[in-house]
Amino acid sequence: MSPEFPIYDLELAIGIDRSTFDLGIDELDALPVGVITLDRRGNVLRYNRTEAEYARRSTDSTLGKNFFTDIAPCARVQDFQGRFEAFAAVNDDGYERFDFTFPFRWGHRAVEILFCRRRDVESIDIIVTTQHRPILEVDIDAPKAIARKREREPRTVRLMRHDAIWHDDLISGQTVWSRECYDLVELDPGATPPMGGLRAFADPSVAAELDVLVQAAIDARVTYGFEHRIVTAKGKERYAQVSASITYDSAGRAISIVGRAGDVTDRCAEETELWDRANFDRLTGLANRICFENSVENALNDTHNIGRTFGIVFIDLDRFKTINDTFGHVAGDQVLTVVSRRLEASTRPEDLVARLSGDEFVILIAGFDNEGIVDSICGRIIANLAEPIVIDGRVFEITASLGVALYPRHGVTVDELLHAADSAMYESKASSTVSVVRFNEDLQYERHERATLEHELHRALAGGALELYYQPIVSSGTHVIASAEALIRWNHPTRGIVPPVDFISIAEGNGDILTIGAWVIASACARVRASIDAGSPARSVAVNVSLVQFRSPTFVAIVRSAILQANIPPEFLTLELTESVASGNFYETMRTLAELKTLGIKLAIDDFGTGYSSLAYLKHFPIDIIKLDRAFVAEILTDPIDHAIAETVVALANKLHLEVVAEGIETIDQARCMEAIGCHKLQGFLFSKPISEREFFGAFAVAGS
Ligand code: C2E
Ligand code: MG
Ligand code: MG
């Protein structure tokens, strides 16, 4: 990688005589080094053209802004700001020079910084140059490469006894090496050493750059120094810190070079390790969230992206939890690693693949002019993931849901873009046919709606706007009310009655479902108490339980306390769970179910037949009731297969001594048919829609409701 910027010597470029700082902006623009003038609070007063090109910004976009908060916000800027403030606090006209690594675009660049106090005004010039700084960029191709922090090299080379030293005679072409030099590169002491010191052993990726640096140093008549990776004669990888000084004859010709090198592998390894830990995911070696967000931030700041677009793809593996739960975390980790490699293989070198958490990945699709590139990358991802993954003889079939957001159409900040891609991903997850969804305005609207509802729901919770409706469940044949199912409603000030489908998933998403669920259980138990006290026939009440609730560690305790509080016989409470409980860890699910059964309550599987459960679970789970989903009932008279399934479920339930409730009975023919099959109980609009508590229980309403 050759430097994009010519290398200059600071002193030569600006002169140690600081009168140069009184230059006007035109002269400043002509300087080959970046100059930023800040007031003492860090606000930008001047920003020269070189710096603008350097940082790929426009001068206009920086003037008047705060350098630390608005222009260079990155993790490292605090160090930089600290140095600046310390420098600004002193009142002399000195200057301070140091090396620094700044994140730029998709990588980090080592630069040399010079702070200079301007004599006339209360401001400080920051001079930025790449002089002496080989660029070992962290780039997408080599995420493990590290941007190195170098210590300042002395201007003259001091020779130490144990240093590796070489001497190149540029006139005779002869070179002499000290023994330590041979040792450093593991060269056979009998061999003739090459000219150019360690150049012959430099990692090929930096070799060309080193040549430029050396030539620049010769031209500028300065010493040079840098750190770079070498590969020894025996193939070992090391890091060497190198510095050298050049001697010239009276005609100004370079005649010899004396160089010194030290082994800094340990320090570099440590730095690499630190860098990696901060920026990469340990398991997969992919970039982590921090690294990803920085990269998107850089892409946003990159003026090269003006008029262009870049994209973010959010990827969530489908049902990955099942793999973890069924085959263990070791297998899960292996699958994630394979998936990571496949995602990398689906992208271009300039794109960045990162793992956000668990089975969530994101890809930054670097700046492009043609959006077709996004579709083709997504297509490749889906195709590559579709190949079965074989681990220890086991075959894993992976599918994923992808959501795409494009800059600037779907967002102009890191957060907005990630959010947009995330909601598009959710949309794709919810769809059974589409696996890639591009964020669109409808989604934007939905997201807004959802956010509004979420906010309002939170208030409704505190404000008592939630209410339980009840729907009777009747006995087959007699159609006498046997029990009731509690169904939640939200009395919205402007929308009217909001049904649960519109808000339960929101509440599940933000955890409000725990509060709502606890309230539902407590209210239902209070209802049972009131019915008993009033001698009502419908004493038993069923409540719906969300999976999020069921999995919460306090769930059993909440149910227990509701029963105790209302002082009701526990068998008057039924919890309706969906088949999704079976998707979790089998043993944990079993334990929770067993604890609930120990309380003496009844358990029902709701919407039976629509989900993922197998009949085998019925054998293991301590279930009392199956609620046959409405979908079967709807087609029972017309679809012989649905009829057969319903019949089989009832037969099986009878064998297992389970009660079957048919949901969604709307016609008398459906009721008769379900009764003929042998369903024990019936529920549906034929008998009654869900109605308010007051309507349902009439005179027996709970006090205060
Ligand atoms: P679910 O538990 O299966 O409840 C039955 C749903 O079917 C109810 O919708 C009910 O109004 C509707 N229904 C009953 N009979 C008929 C019929 O004959 N025809 C038709 N077309 N529909 C009928 P609702 O009240 O909108 O509830 C929808 C779902 O929301 C419930 O399905 C349940 O899963 C969930 N839900 C309701 N209340 C709560 C709650 O308090 N907590 C939780 N976590 N979920 C709840
Ligand atoms: Mg239900
Ligand atoms: Mg149901």
mmCIF file of C-alpha atoms in Angstrom, residues 93-308:
data_model
loop_
_atom_site.group_PDB
_atom_site.id
_atom_site.type_symbol
_atom_site.label_atom_id
_atom_site.label_comp_id
_atom_site.label_asym_id
_atom_site.label_seq_id
_atom_site.Cartn_x
_atom_site.Cartn_y
_atom_site.Cartn_z
ATOM 1 C CA ASP A 93 5.358 30.370 22.616
ATOM 2 C CA GLY A 94 6.715 26.896 22.554
ATOM 3 C CA TYR A 95 5.571 24.069 20.438
ATOM 4 C CA GLU A 96 4.999 20.400 21.003
ATOM 5 C CA ARG A 97 5.538 17.607 18.621
ATOM 6 C CA PHE A 98 4.272 14.034 18.917
ATOM 7 C CA ASP A 99 2.977 11.063 17.007
ATOM 8 C CA PHE A 100 -0.635 10.140 16.936
ATOM 9 C CA THR A 101 -2.916 7.579 15.373
ATOM 10 C CA PHE A 102 -6.155 8.979 14.029
ATOM 11 C CA PRO A 103 -9.021 6.934 12.726
ATOM 12 C CA PHE A 104 -9.766 7.927 9.146
ATOM 13 C CA ARG A 105 -12.368 6.408 6.911
ATOM 14 C CA TRP A 106 -12.127 2.648 7.241
ATOM 15 C CA GLY A 107 -8.767 2.572 8.810
ATOM 16 C CA HIS A 108 -6.398 4.274 11.122
ATOM 17 C CA ARG A 109 -3.602 6.483 10.053
ATOM 18 C CA ALA A 110 -0.487 7.306 11.966
ATOM 19 C CA VAL A 111 0.324 10.985 11.727
ATOM 20 C CA GLU A 112 2.793 13.357 13.222
ATOM 21 C CA ILE A 113 1.347 16.328 15.029
ATOM 22 C CA LEU A 114 2.852 19.681 15.825
ATOM 23 C CA PHE A 115 1.046 22.074 18.147
ATOM 24 C CA CYS A 116 2.151 25.676 17.716
ATOM 25 C CA ARG A 117 0.934 28.657 19.642
ATOM 26 C CA ARG A 118 0.258 31.641 17.445
ATOM 27 C CA ARG A 119 1.936 34.715 18.801
ATOM 28 C CA ASP A 120 -0.578 37.313 17.782
ATOM 29 C CA VAL A 121 -3.864 35.709 18.636
ATOM 30 C CA GLU A 122 -5.189 33.365 21.237
ATOM 31 C CA SER A 123 -5.107 30.364 19.009
ATOM 32 C CA ILE A 124 -3.104 27.273 18.294
ATOM 33 C CA ASP A 125 -2.086 25.777 15.010
ATOM 34 C CA ILE A 126 -2.165 22.044 14.660
ATOM 35 C CA ILE A 127 0.110 20.850 11.923
ATOM 36 C CA VAL A 128 -0.477 17.346 10.630
ATOM 37 C CA THR A 129 1.954 15.428 8.498
ATOM 38 C CA THR A 130 2.630 11.829 7.577
ATOM 39 C CA GLN A 131 6.348 12.397 7.673
ATOM 40 C CA HIS A 132 8.289 9.379 8.884
ATOM 41 C CA ARG A 133 5.118 7.475 9.289
ATOM 42 C CA PRO A 134 4.767 4.337 7.239
ATOM 43 C CA ILE A 135 1.104 3.659 7.056
ATOM 44 C CA LEU A 136 0.155 0.290 8.426
ATOM 45 C CA GLU A 137 -3.522 0.748 7.998
ATOM 46 C CA VAL A 138 -6.228 -1.313 9.555
ATOM 47 C CA ASP A 139 -8.130 -2.102 6.481
ATOM 48 C CA ILE A 140 -10.863 -4.428 5.521
ATOM 49 C CA ASP A 141 -8.547 -6.868 3.797
ATOM 50 C CA ALA A 142 -6.467 -7.377 6.853
ATOM 51 C CA PRO A 143 -8.597 -6.650 9.862
ATOM 52 C CA LYS A 144 -5.893 -7.981 12.106
ATOM 53 C CA ALA A 145 -3.305 -5.506 10.954
ATOM 54 C CA ILE A 146 -2.709 -2.814 13.446
ATOM 55 C CA ALA A 147 -2.225 0.875 13.319
ATOM 56 C CA ARG A 148 0.929 1.281 15.228
ATOM 57 C CA LYS A 149 1.845 3.863 17.764
ATOM 58 C CA ARG A 150 5.431 4.812 17.399
ATOM 59 C CA GLU A 151 7.657 6.495 19.841
ATOM 60 C CA ARG A 152 9.381 9.571 18.615
ATOM 61 C CA GLU A 153 12.640 8.715 16.935
ATOM 62 C CA PRO A 154 15.707 10.716 17.957
ATOM 63 C CA ARG A 155 16.901 13.054 15.293
ATOM 64 C CA THR A 156 20.368 11.552 15.382
ATOM 65 C CA VAL A 157 20.978 7.875 15.519
ATOM 66 C CA ARG A 158 22.715 6.829 18.678
ATOM 67 C CA LEU A 159 24.496 3.543 18.408
ATOM 68 C CA MET A 160 24.120 1.184 21.347
ATOM 69 C CA ARG A 161 26.216 -1.852 22.006
ATOM 70 C CA HIS A 162 23.490 -4.423 21.695
ATOM 71 C CA ASP A 163 21.652 -2.839 18.829
ATOM 72 C CA ALA A 164 21.481 -4.449 15.452
ATOM 73 C CA ILE A 165 23.512 -2.074 13.295
ATOM 74 C CA TRP A 166 24.300 -1.937 9.618
ATOM 75 C CA HIS A 167 26.354 0.345 7.469
ATOM 76 C CA ASP A 168 25.697 0.785 3.759
ATOM 77 C CA ASP A 169 28.402 2.392 1.684
ATOM 78 C CA LEU A 170 26.374 3.857 -1.138
ATOM 79 C CA ILE A 171 29.477 4.564 -3.235
ATOM 80 C CA SER A 172 31.197 1.168 -3.116
ATOM 81 C CA GLY A 173 27.956 -0.764 -2.658
ATOM 82 C CA GLN A 174 29.401 -2.555 0.347
ATOM 83 C CA THR A 175 27.438 -3.282 3.473
ATOM 84 C CA VAL A 176 28.447 -4.403 6.940
ATOM 85 C CA TRP A 177 26.139 -5.848 9.563
ATOM 86 C CA SER A 178 26.618 -6.344 13.306
ATOM 87 C CA ARG A 179 25.996 -9.815 14.703
ATOM 88 C CA GLU A 180 22.747 -8.629 16.320
ATOM 89 C CA CYS A 181 21.493 -7.618 12.907
ATOM 90 C CA TYR A 182 21.991 -11.162 11.593
ATOM 91 C CA ASP A 183 20.243 -12.505 14.694
ATOM 92 C CA LEU A 184 17.297 -10.194 14.273
ATOM 93 C CA VAL A 185 16.473 -11.456 10.803
ATOM 94 C CA GLU A 186 17.796 -14.983 11.504
ATOM 95 C CA LEU A 187 20.284 -14.714 8.678
ATOM 96 C CA ASP A 188 23.127 -17.226 8.542
ATOM 97 C CA PRO A 189 26.228 -15.316 9.853
ATOM 98 C CA GLY A 190 28.203 -16.594 6.853
ATOM 99 C CA ALA A 191 25.818 -15.020 4.351
ATOM 100 C CA THR A 192 26.423 -11.721 2.590
ATOM 101 C CA PRO A 193 23.969 -9.181 3.982
ATOM 102 C CA PRO A 194 21.826 -7.230 1.535
ATOM 103 C CA MET A 195 22.004 -3.452 1.096
ATOM 104 C CA GLY A 196 19.244 -1.370 2.626
ATOM 105 C CA GLY A 197 19.257 -2.869 6.102
ATOM 106 C CA LEU A 198 16.095 -4.789 6.902
ATOM 107 C CA ARG A 199 14.399 -3.668 3.691
ATOM 108 C CA ALA A 200 14.993 -7.085 2.135
ATOM 109 C CA PHE A 201 13.036 -8.696 4.969
ATOM 110 C CA ALA A 202 10.188 -6.218 5.103
ATOM 111 C CA ASP A 203 6.706 -7.558 4.777
ATOM 112 C CA PRO A 204 5.873 -7.214 1.064
ATOM 113 C CA SER A 205 2.818 -5.126 1.863
ATOM 114 C CA VAL A 206 4.947 -2.297 3.275
ATOM 115 C CA ALA A 207 8.160 -2.687 1.235
ATOM 116 C CA ALA A 208 7.257 -0.214 -1.497
ATOM 117 C CA GLU A 209 6.203 2.300 1.064
ATOM 118 C CA LEU A 210 9.494 1.997 2.895
ATOM 119 C CA ASP A 211 11.357 2.798 -0.316
ATOM 120 C CA VAL A 212 9.366 5.984 -0.673
ATOM 121 C CA LEU A 213 10.132 6.938 2.904
ATOM 122 C CA VAL A 214 13.839 6.330 2.583
ATOM 123 C CA GLN A 215 14.023 8.283 -0.648
ATOM 124 C CA ALA A 216 12.058 11.130 0.911
ATOM 125 C CA ALA A 217 14.441 11.186 3.865
ATOM 126 C CA ILE A 218 17.458 11.277 1.526
ATOM 127 C CA ASP A 219 15.913 14.086 -0.497
ATOM 128 C CA ALA A 220 14.986 16.052 2.569
ATOM 129 C CA ARG A 221 18.343 15.306 4.248
ATOM 130 C CA VAL A 222 16.853 14.046 7.451
ATOM 131 C CA THR A 223 17.217 10.921 9.474
ATOM 132 C CA TYR A 224 14.410 8.475 9.159
ATOM 133 C CA GLY A 225 12.762 5.957 11.413
ATOM 134 C CA PHE A 226 9.834 3.615 11.358
ATOM 135 C CA GLU A 227 8.442 0.381 12.618
ATOM 136 C CA HIS A 228 7.427 -2.388 10.324
ATOM 137 C CA ARG A 229 6.773 -6.045 10.062
ATOM 138 C CA ILE A 230 9.559 -8.299 8.835
ATOM 139 C CA VAL A 231 9.659 -11.914 7.842
ATOM 140 C CA THR A 232 12.957 -13.477 8.944
ATOM 141 C CA ALA A 233 15.122 -15.726 6.796
ATOM 142 C CA LYS A 234 13.559 -18.641 8.657
ATOM 143 C CA GLY A 235 10.063 -17.378 7.918
ATOM 144 C CA LYS A 236 9.274 -15.996 11.360
ATOM 145 C CA GLU A 237 7.179 -12.879 11.629
ATOM 146 C CA ARG A 238 8.634 -10.066 13.737
ATOM 147 C CA TYR A 239 8.291 -6.354 14.194
ATOM 148 C CA ALA A 240 11.390 -4.182 13.941
ATOM 149 C CA GLN A 241 11.905 -0.597 14.923
ATOM 150 C CA VAL A 242 14.343 0.938 12.504
ATOM 151 C CA SER A 243 16.088 4.270 12.349
ATOM 152 C CA ALA A 244 18.930 5.487 10.209
ATOM 153 C CA SER A 245 21.013 8.514 9.402
ATOM 154 C CA ILE A 246 22.509 9.450 6.096
ATOM 155 C CA THR A 247 25.863 11.040 5.400
ATOM 156 C CA TYR A 248 26.370 13.383 2.425
ATOM 157 C CA ASP A 249 29.480 14.522 0.648
ATOM 158 C CA SER A 250 30.296 18.166 0.003
ATOM 159 C CA ALA A 251 28.377 17.997 -3.257
ATOM 160 C CA GLY A 252 25.262 16.976 -1.362
ATOM 161 C CA ARG A 253 25.312 13.363 -2.548
ATOM 162 C CA ALA A 254 24.211 10.693 -0.063
ATOM 163 C CA ILE A 255 27.254 8.509 0.470
ATOM 164 C CA SER A 256 26.426 6.230 3.359
ATOM 165 C CA ILE A 257 23.673 5.152 5.665
ATOM 166 C CA VAL A 258 24.053 3.902 9.220
ATOM 167 C CA GLY A 259 21.022 2.105 10.494
ATOM 168 C CA ARG A 260 19.927 0.682 13.789
ATOM 169 C CA ALA A 261 17.160 -1.811 14.427
ATOM 170 C CA GLY A 262 15.506 -3.294 17.481
ATOM 171 C CA ASP A 263 13.083 -6.155 17.945
ATOM 172 C CA VAL A 264 9.743 -4.738 19.132
ATOM 173 C CA THR A 265 7.686 -7.853 18.456
ATOM 174 C CA ASP A 266 6.516 -8.217 22.049
ATOM 175 C CA ARG A 267 5.260 -4.701 22.336
ATOM 176 C CA CYS A 268 3.594 -4.921 18.949
ATOM 177 C CA ALA A 269 1.979 -8.218 19.854
ATOM 178 C CA GLU A 270 0.625 -6.600 22.997
ATOM 179 C CA GLU A 271 -0.672 -3.628 21.063
ATOM 180 C CA THR A 272 -2.212 -5.894 18.469
ATOM 181 C CA GLU A 273 -3.871 -7.891 21.205
ATOM 182 C CA LEU A 274 -5.266 -4.759 22.826
ATOM 183 C CA TRP A 275 -6.411 -3.438 19.513
ATOM 184 C CA ASP A 276 -8.028 -6.710 18.590
ATOM 185 C CA ARG A 277 -9.798 -6.992 21.879
ATOM 186 C CA ALA A 278 -11.243 -3.542 21.505
ATOM 187 C CA ASN A 279 -12.293 -3.973 17.897
ATOM 188 C CA PHE A 280 -12.885 -7.594 17.064
ATOM 189 C CA ASP A 281 -15.195 -10.342 18.104
ATOM 190 C CA ARG A 282 -13.227 -13.083 19.789
ATOM 191 C CA LEU A 283 -15.232 -16.013 18.519
ATOM 192 C CA THR A 284 -15.463 -15.174 14.840
ATOM 193 C CA GLY A 285 -12.612 -12.705 14.332
ATOM 194 C CA LEU A 286 -15.109 -10.327 12.717
ATOM 195 C CA ALA A 287 -15.258 -6.662 13.600
ATOM 196 C CA ASN A 288 -17.333 -5.961 16.716
ATOM 197 C CA ARG A 289 -20.022 -3.358 17.265
ATOM 198 C CA ILE A 290 -17.575 -0.612 18.246
ATOM 199 C CA CYS A 291 -15.434 -1.166 15.190
ATOM 200 C CA PHE A 292 -18.521 -1.330 12.990
ATOM 201 C CA GLU A 293 -20.038 1.856 14.349
ATOM 202 C CA ASN A 294 -16.727 3.670 13.927
ATOM 203 C CA SER A 295 -16.548 2.482 10.357
ATOM 204 C CA VAL A 296 -20.074 3.671 9.580
ATOM 205 C CA GLU A 297 -19.224 6.960 11.244
ATOM 206 C CA ASN A 298 -16.179 7.235 9.014
ATOM 207 C CA ALA A 299 -18.251 6.377 5.966
ATOM 208 C CA LEU A 300 -20.666 9.139 6.928
ATOM 209 C CA ASN A 301 -17.837 11.646 7.291
ATOM 210 C CA ASP A 302 -16.240 10.596 4.079
ATOM 211 C CA THR A 303 -16.819 13.349 1.575
ATOM 212 C CA HIS A 304 -16.116 10.779 -1.122
ATOM 213 C CA ASN A 305 -19.577 9.495 -0.301
ATOM 214 C CA ILE A 306 -21.176 12.809 -1.205
ATOM 215 C CA GLY A 307 -23.548 12.037 -4.035
ATOM 216 C CA ARG A 308 -22.926 8.342 -3.555
#
